[in-house]
Amino acid sequence: MQRVNGHQVAEKILARLGSLPVPEKILSLISFEPSDAFSSFARQQMKTAGRLGLGVRILYRAETKSTLELVAELDRFGDDETVGGLVLQLPLPPRFNKRKVLASIPPEKDIDALNPATSGIDAPAVLAVENILRTSHPDREDADWHGCRACIVGAGTLIGRPLHHYFESLGMKSRMLNSKSSLDEIVDADLVISGTGVPGLIRPELLKPGADLIDFGYPGDVKEDDGWLDKVGWYTPAKGGTGPILVACMFENFYRLCGSLRKN
């Protein structure tokens, strides 16, 4: 097993961003209900922003009670010229209509590419996996992944769905499962992505020898014990792996939306 060092991958991304003009606009994070995952994410965002000389504002909106109120606030963010990027804490509380809320995120400030109308940027999870695959398989081109099997455990908006579409665009045979699905299909996959937040969900008997494993779950869907990861080809853990890479890719999108980095 070979392990992807997420800090090293993120460092390359941030070093490139650090050489570009610093956006004058700020990044706004909207949180509704405190969670360990979001708090950890926000701390990483603040630390990275400080390094890049950027402003970040965290807004807590537990008092926002309806979809209409939240949509109105998102509209105000769209009109606020001091805000260059917007991140919405997911999953949304059940009191909100998810489809209407995501469709109301201003496309020109949509860091996570959640609004179907957003164009010119990829979801941070897609950027992260692109960087991971370039690190683990530097000799492979996009066309070399054609026909390979990918299995994604976790059908979420931030990780599962954008990666499913990305793998299909590479000509891979992509299958998306959720944490309650039968995981038997994982055994045939060349690449396994997990992002459920269910500790210990991915077990050794589920993987074929040499498969690559990327863990986006918080605090980790993979339980690292008993040396079973030796059977894995390349392994990217959540802590020290996908975490720092994902944060760096979100700032990459921020630079794109602010015009300091060319869009795709």
Short mmCIF file of N, CA and C in Angstrom, two decimals, residues 29-156:
data_model
loop_
_atom_site.label_atom_id
_atom_site.label_comp_id
_atom_site.label_asym_id
_atom_site.label_seq_id
_atom_site.Cartn_x
_atom_site.Cartn_y
_atom_site.Cartn_z
N LEU A 29 -18.87 31.79 4.67
CA LEU A 29 -19.35 30.46 5.01
C LEU A 29 -20.64 30.60 5.81
N ILE A 30 -21.68 29.89 5.39
CA ILE A 30 -22.95 29.94 6.10
C ILE A 30 -23.19 28.62 6.82
N SER A 31 -23.35 28.70 8.14
CA SER A 31 -23.59 27.51 8.95
C SER A 31 -24.96 27.63 9.63
N PHE A 32 -25.63 26.49 9.78
CA PHE A 32 -26.95 26.48 10.40
C PHE A 32 -26.96 25.79 11.75
N GLU A 33 -26.28 24.66 11.83
CA GLU A 33 -26.24 23.90 13.07
C GLU A 33 -24.81 23.43 13.30
N PRO A 34 -24.26 23.67 14.49
CA PRO A 34 -22.88 23.27 14.77
C PRO A 34 -22.68 21.77 14.57
N SER A 35 -21.54 21.41 14.00
CA SER A 35 -21.16 20.00 13.86
C SER A 35 -19.65 19.91 13.90
N ASP A 36 -19.14 18.74 14.33
CA ASP A 36 -17.70 18.55 14.39
C ASP A 36 -17.09 18.68 13.00
N ALA A 37 -17.77 18.14 12.00
CA ALA A 37 -17.23 18.17 10.63
C ALA A 37 -17.11 19.60 10.14
N PHE A 38 -18.17 20.39 10.32
CA PHE A 38 -18.11 21.77 9.82
C PHE A 38 -17.11 22.61 10.61
N SER A 39 -17.04 22.38 11.91
CA SER A 39 -16.09 23.15 12.72
C SER A 39 -14.66 22.87 12.30
N SER A 40 -14.35 21.59 12.03
CA SER A 40 -13.01 21.23 11.57
C SER A 40 -12.73 21.87 10.21
N PHE A 41 -13.71 21.80 9.34
CA PHE A 41 -13.59 22.40 8.01
C PHE A 41 -13.38 23.91 8.10
N ALA A 42 -14.14 24.59 8.95
CA ALA A 42 -14.02 26.04 9.09
C ALA A 42 -12.65 26.43 9.63
N ARG A 43 -12.12 25.65 10.57
CA ARG A 43 -10.78 25.95 11.09
C ARG A 43 -9.73 25.85 9.99
N GLN A 44 -9.85 24.83 9.16
CA GLN A 44 -8.89 24.68 8.06
C GLN A 44 -9.03 25.83 7.06
N GLN A 45 -10.28 26.25 6.81
CA GLN A 45 -10.51 27.36 5.89
C GLN A 45 -9.88 28.64 6.42
N MET A 46 -10.06 28.91 7.71
CA MET A 46 -9.52 30.12 8.30
C MET A 46 -7.99 30.11 8.26
N LYS A 47 -7.39 28.98 8.56
CA LYS A 47 -5.94 28.87 8.55
C LYS A 47 -5.39 29.08 7.15
N THR A 48 -6.02 28.46 6.17
CA THR A 48 -5.56 28.59 4.78
C THR A 48 -5.76 30.00 4.27
N ALA A 49 -6.89 30.61 4.62
CA ALA A 49 -7.15 31.98 4.21
C ALA A 49 -6.10 32.93 4.77
N GLY A 50 -5.73 32.71 6.04
CA GLY A 50 -4.70 33.55 6.64
C GLY A 50 -3.38 33.45 5.92
N ARG A 51 -3.04 32.25 5.51
CA ARG A 51 -1.79 32.07 4.76
C ARG A 51 -1.82 32.81 3.43
N LEU A 52 -2.98 32.80 2.77
CA LEU A 52 -3.09 33.43 1.45
C LEU A 52 -3.41 34.92 1.53
N GLY A 53 -3.64 35.42 2.75
CA GLY A 53 -3.97 36.83 2.90
C GLY A 53 -5.40 37.17 2.51
N LEU A 54 -6.30 36.20 2.68
CA LEU A 54 -7.70 36.38 2.28
C LEU A 54 -8.59 36.59 3.50
N GLY A 55 -9.73 37.20 3.26
CA GLY A 55 -10.72 37.40 4.31
C GLY A 55 -11.79 36.33 4.26
N VAL A 56 -12.14 35.80 5.42
CA VAL A 56 -13.20 34.80 5.52
C VAL A 56 -14.19 35.25 6.58
N ARG A 57 -15.47 35.10 6.29
CA ARG A 57 -16.52 35.46 7.23
C ARG A 57 -17.43 34.25 7.44
N ILE A 58 -17.58 33.85 8.70
CA ILE A 58 -18.48 32.73 9.03
C ILE A 58 -19.77 33.29 9.60
N LEU A 59 -20.87 32.94 9.00
CA LEU A 59 -22.18 33.45 9.41
C LEU A 59 -23.02 32.30 9.93
N TYR A 60 -23.52 32.43 11.14
CA TYR A 60 -24.37 31.41 11.74
C TYR A 60 -25.83 31.83 11.58
N ARG A 61 -26.61 30.95 10.96
CA ARG A 61 -27.98 31.30 10.62
C ARG A 61 -28.98 30.30 11.18
N ALA A 62 -28.80 29.94 12.43
CA ALA A 62 -29.76 29.02 13.07
C ALA A 62 -31.14 29.64 13.16
N GLU A 63 -31.19 30.99 13.16
CA GLU A 63 -32.49 31.66 13.29
C GLU A 63 -33.25 31.75 11.97
N THR A 64 -32.61 31.40 10.87
CA THR A 64 -33.29 31.41 9.57
C THR A 64 -34.24 30.22 9.52
N LYS A 65 -35.53 30.50 9.44
CA LYS A 65 -36.53 29.45 9.67
C LYS A 65 -37.15 28.87 8.41
N SER A 66 -37.09 29.59 7.31
CA SER A 66 -37.82 29.11 6.13
C SER A 66 -36.96 29.18 4.88
N THR A 67 -37.37 28.42 3.87
CA THR A 67 -36.69 28.44 2.57
C THR A 67 -36.75 29.85 1.98
N LEU A 68 -37.89 30.51 2.14
CA LEU A 68 -38.06 31.86 1.58
C LEU A 68 -37.04 32.83 2.19
N GLU A 69 -36.85 32.74 3.49
CA GLU A 69 -35.88 33.60 4.16
C GLU A 69 -34.45 33.33 3.66
N LEU A 70 -34.10 32.05 3.54
CA LEU A 70 -32.75 31.69 3.12
C LEU A 70 -32.49 32.10 1.68
N VAL A 71 -33.48 31.90 0.82
CA VAL A 71 -33.33 32.31 -0.59
C VAL A 71 -33.13 33.82 -0.68
N ALA A 72 -33.88 34.57 0.13
CA ALA A 72 -33.73 36.03 0.13
C ALA A 72 -32.32 36.43 0.57
N GLU A 73 -31.79 35.70 1.55
CA GLU A 73 -30.43 36.02 2.02
C GLU A 73 -29.39 35.69 0.95
N LEU A 74 -29.59 34.59 0.25
CA LEU A 74 -28.67 34.23 -0.83
C LEU A 74 -28.71 35.28 -1.94
N ASP A 75 -29.89 35.82 -2.19
CA ASP A 75 -30.01 36.90 -3.18
C ASP A 75 -29.19 38.11 -2.75
N ARG A 76 -29.21 38.41 -1.46
CA ARG A 76 -28.43 39.54 -0.96
C ARG A 76 -26.93 39.30 -1.12
N PHE A 77 -26.52 38.06 -0.93
CA PHE A 77 -25.11 37.73 -1.14
C PHE A 77 -24.74 37.94 -2.61
N GLY A 78 -25.67 37.63 -3.49
CA GLY A 78 -25.41 37.83 -4.91
C GLY A 78 -25.17 39.30 -5.24
N ASP A 79 -25.84 40.18 -4.52
CA ASP A 79 -25.71 41.62 -4.77
C ASP A 79 -24.54 42.25 -4.02
N ASP A 80 -23.97 41.54 -3.05
CA ASP A 80 -22.90 42.09 -2.23
C ASP A 80 -21.57 41.99 -2.97
N GLU A 81 -21.05 43.11 -3.41
CA GLU A 81 -19.83 43.13 -4.21
C GLU A 81 -18.58 42.84 -3.39
N THR A 82 -18.69 42.81 -2.06
CA THR A 82 -17.52 42.49 -1.24
C THR A 82 -17.32 40.98 -1.11
N VAL A 83 -18.33 40.19 -1.47
CA VAL A 83 -18.27 38.73 -1.35
C VAL A 83 -17.90 38.13 -2.70
N GLY A 84 -16.81 37.35 -2.70
CA GLY A 84 -16.38 36.71 -3.95
C GLY A 84 -16.74 35.25 -4.04
N GLY A 85 -17.05 34.62 -2.90
CA GLY A 85 -17.38 33.21 -2.89
C GLY A 85 -18.25 32.85 -1.71
N LEU A 86 -19.07 31.82 -1.88
CA LEU A 86 -20.05 31.45 -0.86
C LEU A 86 -20.04 29.94 -0.68
N VAL A 87 -19.97 29.50 0.58
CA VAL A 87 -20.02 28.08 0.91
C VAL A 87 -21.18 27.86 1.88
N LEU A 88 -22.04 26.90 1.55
CA LEU A 88 -23.23 26.60 2.34
C LEU A 88 -23.01 25.28 3.07
N GLN A 89 -23.22 25.26 4.38
CA GLN A 89 -23.06 24.02 5.13
C GLN A 89 -24.12 23.01 4.70
N LEU A 90 -23.65 21.82 4.36
CA LEU A 90 -24.54 20.70 4.01
C LEU A 90 -24.26 19.54 4.95
N PRO A 91 -25.27 18.70 5.22
CA PRO A 91 -26.62 18.76 4.67
C PRO A 91 -27.42 19.90 5.30
N LEU A 92 -28.37 20.41 4.52
CA LEU A 92 -29.24 21.47 5.02
C LEU A 92 -30.20 20.90 6.07
N PRO A 93 -30.58 21.69 7.05
CA PRO A 93 -31.62 21.26 7.98
C PRO A 93 -32.91 20.92 7.21
N PRO A 94 -33.70 19.98 7.70
CA PRO A 94 -34.89 19.53 6.96
C PRO A 94 -35.95 20.60 6.74
N ARG A 95 -35.86 21.73 7.46
CA ARG A 95 -36.88 22.77 7.28
C ARG A 95 -36.73 23.49 5.94
N PHE A 96 -35.60 23.27 5.25
CA PHE A 96 -35.37 23.95 3.98
C PHE A 96 -35.63 23.03 2.80
N ASN A 97 -36.11 23.62 1.70
CA ASN A 97 -36.26 22.90 0.44
C ASN A 97 -34.90 22.91 -0.27
N LYS A 98 -34.24 21.78 -0.27
CA LYS A 98 -32.86 21.71 -0.77
C LYS A 98 -32.76 22.15 -2.23
N ARG A 99 -33.66 21.67 -3.07
CA ARG A 99 -33.59 21.99 -4.50
C ARG A 99 -33.69 23.50 -4.72
N LYS A 100 -34.63 24.15 -4.04
CA LYS A 100 -34.81 25.59 -4.22
C LYS A 100 -33.62 26.38 -3.67
N VAL A 101 -33.07 25.91 -2.55
CA VAL A 101 -31.94 26.63 -1.94
C VAL A 101 -30.71 26.54 -2.83
N LEU A 102 -30.38 25.34 -3.30
CA LEU A 102 -29.18 25.19 -4.13
C LEU A 102 -29.30 25.96 -5.44
N ALA A 103 -30.52 26.00 -5.97
CA ALA A 103 -30.73 26.74 -7.22
C ALA A 103 -30.68 28.25 -7.00
N SER A 104 -30.65 28.69 -5.74
CA SER A 104 -30.61 30.13 -5.44
C SER A 104 -29.20 30.62 -5.08
N ILE A 105 -28.24 29.70 -5.00
CA ILE A 105 -26.87 30.13 -4.75
C ILE A 105 -26.39 30.91 -5.98
N PRO A 106 -25.88 32.12 -5.80
CA PRO A 106 -25.42 32.89 -6.96
C PRO A 106 -24.35 32.11 -7.73
N PRO A 107 -24.58 31.79 -8.99
CA PRO A 107 -23.61 30.98 -9.74
C PRO A 107 -22.21 31.57 -9.78
N GLU A 108 -22.13 32.90 -9.80
CA GLU A 108 -20.82 33.56 -9.88
C GLU A 108 -20.07 33.52 -8.56
N LYS A 109 -20.70 32.95 -7.49
CA LYS A 109 -20.06 32.87 -6.17
C LYS A 109 -20.16 31.46 -5.58
N ASP A 110 -20.49 30.50 -6.42
CA ASP A 110 -20.81 29.15 -5.98
C ASP A 110 -19.55 28.28 -5.91
N ILE A 111 -18.84 28.32 -4.79
CA ILE A 111 -17.58 27.61 -4.61
C ILE A 111 -17.72 26.11 -4.85
N ASP A 112 -18.81 25.52 -4.35
CA ASP A 112 -18.99 24.07 -4.43
C ASP A 112 -19.69 23.62 -5.71
N ALA A 113 -20.02 24.55 -6.60
CA ALA A 113 -20.70 24.22 -7.86
C ALA A 113 -21.98 23.42 -7.61
N LEU A 114 -22.79 23.90 -6.67
CA LEU A 114 -24.02 23.22 -6.29
C LEU A 114 -25.22 23.62 -7.12
N ASN A 115 -25.22 24.86 -7.60
CA ASN A 115 -26.31 25.34 -8.43
C ASN A 115 -26.14 24.78 -9.84
N PRO A 116 -27.17 24.13 -10.39
CA PRO A 116 -27.05 23.58 -11.75
C PRO A 116 -26.67 24.64 -12.79
N ALA A 117 -26.91 25.91 -12.48
CA ALA A 117 -26.59 26.98 -13.43
C ALA A 117 -25.13 27.41 -13.36
N THR A 118 -24.39 26.92 -12.37
CA THR A 118 -22.98 27.30 -12.22
C THR A 118 -22.15 26.66 -13.33
N SER A 119 -21.28 27.44 -13.94
CA SER A 119 -20.44 26.92 -15.03
C SER A 119 -19.02 27.45 -14.88
N GLY A 120 -18.09 26.80 -15.53
CA GLY A 120 -16.71 27.27 -15.55
C GLY A 120 -15.85 26.76 -14.43
N ILE A 121 -16.44 26.04 -13.46
CA ILE A 121 -15.65 25.43 -12.38
C ILE A 121 -16.17 24.02 -12.13
N ASP A 122 -15.29 23.19 -11.60
CA ASP A 122 -15.67 21.84 -11.19
C ASP A 122 -15.87 21.81 -9.69
N ALA A 123 -16.65 20.84 -9.23
CA ALA A 123 -16.83 20.66 -7.79
C ALA A 123 -15.47 20.40 -7.14
N PRO A 124 -15.23 20.93 -5.94
CA PRO A 124 -13.95 20.69 -5.26
C PRO A 124 -13.59 19.22 -5.14
N ALA A 125 -14.58 18.34 -4.95
CA ALA A 125 -14.27 16.91 -4.85
C ALA A 125 -13.67 16.39 -6.15
N VAL A 126 -14.16 16.88 -7.27
CA VAL A 126 -13.61 16.47 -8.57
C VAL A 126 -12.17 16.96 -8.72
N LEU A 127 -11.93 18.22 -8.35
CA LEU A 127 -10.56 18.76 -8.41
C LEU A 127 -9.64 17.95 -7.49
N ALA A 128 -10.15 17.59 -6.32
CA ALA A 128 -9.34 16.82 -5.37
C ALA A 128 -8.95 15.47 -5.93
N VAL A 129 -9.92 14.77 -6.52
CA VAL A 129 -9.63 13.44 -7.08
C VAL A 129 -8.69 13.55 -8.28
N GLU A 130 -8.86 14.58 -9.09
CA GLU A 130 -7.92 14.79 -10.20
C GLU A 130 -6.49 14.91 -9.67
N ASN A 131 -6.30 15.67 -8.61
CA ASN A 131 -4.98 15.84 -8.02
C ASN A 131 -4.46 14.53 -7.41
N ILE A 132 -5.34 13.79 -6.77
CA ILE A 132 -4.95 12.51 -6.17
C ILE A 132 -4.52 11.52 -7.24
N LEU A 133 -5.27 11.44 -8.33
CA LEU A 133 -4.93 10.48 -9.39
C LEU A 133 -3.66 10.89 -10.11
N ARG A 134 -3.42 12.19 -10.27
CA ARG A 134 -2.16 12.64 -10.88
C ARG A 134 -0.98 12.30 -9.99
N THR A 135 -1.20 12.34 -8.68
CA THR A 135 -0.13 12.01 -7.73
C THR A 135 0.14 10.52 -7.68
N SER A 136 -0.92 9.72 -7.65
CA SER A 136 -0.76 8.28 -7.50
C SER A 136 -0.45 7.58 -8.82
N HIS A 137 -0.90 8.15 -9.92
CA HIS A 137 -0.69 7.53 -11.24
C HIS A 137 -0.22 8.59 -12.24
N PRO A 138 1.00 9.12 -12.05
CA PRO A 138 1.46 10.26 -12.87
C PRO A 138 1.60 9.94 -14.35
N ASP A 139 1.72 8.66 -14.71
CA ASP A 139 1.90 8.29 -16.12
C ASP A 139 0.57 8.07 -16.85
N ARG A 140 -0.53 8.13 -16.12
CA ARG A 140 -1.83 7.88 -16.73
C ARG A 140 -2.46 9.17 -17.25
N GLU A 141 -2.98 9.12 -18.46
CA GLU A 141 -3.78 10.20 -19.01
C GLU A 141 -5.25 9.90 -18.74
N ASP A 142 -6.11 10.89 -18.98
CA ASP A 142 -7.54 10.67 -18.75
C ASP A 142 -8.06 9.46 -19.52
N ALA A 143 -7.58 9.30 -20.77
CA ALA A 143 -8.08 8.21 -21.61
C ALA A 143 -7.71 6.84 -21.05
N ASP A 144 -6.66 6.78 -20.23
CA ASP A 144 -6.23 5.50 -19.69
C ASP A 144 -7.19 4.95 -18.63
N TRP A 145 -8.10 5.80 -18.15
CA TRP A 145 -9.06 5.34 -17.15
C TRP A 145 -10.31 4.75 -17.79
N HIS A 146 -10.40 4.84 -19.12
CA HIS A 146 -11.57 4.33 -19.83
C HIS A 146 -11.74 2.84 -19.56
N GLY A 147 -12.95 2.46 -19.15
CA GLY A 147 -13.26 1.06 -18.89
C GLY A 147 -12.96 0.59 -17.49
N CYS A 148 -12.22 1.38 -16.71
CA CYS A 148 -11.95 1.01 -15.32
C CYS A 148 -13.23 1.13 -14.49
N ARG A 149 -13.30 0.38 -13.43
CA ARG A 149 -14.49 0.38 -12.59
C ARG A 149 -14.28 1.25 -11.34
N ALA A 150 -15.22 2.16 -11.13
CA ALA A 150 -15.20 3.00 -9.94
C ALA A 150 -16.47 2.72 -9.13
N CYS A 151 -16.33 2.66 -7.83
CA CYS A 151 -17.49 2.49 -6.95
C CYS A 151 -17.45 3.58 -5.90
N ILE A 152 -18.54 4.36 -5.83
CA ILE A 152 -18.64 5.48 -4.89
C ILE A 152 -19.67 5.11 -3.84
N VAL A 153 -19.24 5.13 -2.58
CA VAL A 153 -20.15 4.84 -1.47
C VAL A 153 -20.50 6.17 -0.82
N GLY A 154 -21.75 6.58 -0.98
CA GLY A 154 -22.19 7.89 -0.53
C GLY A 154 -22.69 8.70 -1.70
N ALA A 155 -24.00 8.87 -1.77
CA ALA A 155 -24.62 9.52 -2.93
C ALA A 155 -24.91 10.99 -2.65
N GLY A 156 -24.02 11.65 -1.93
CA GLY A 156 -24.26 13.03 -1.52
C GLY A 156 -24.00 14.05 -2.61
#
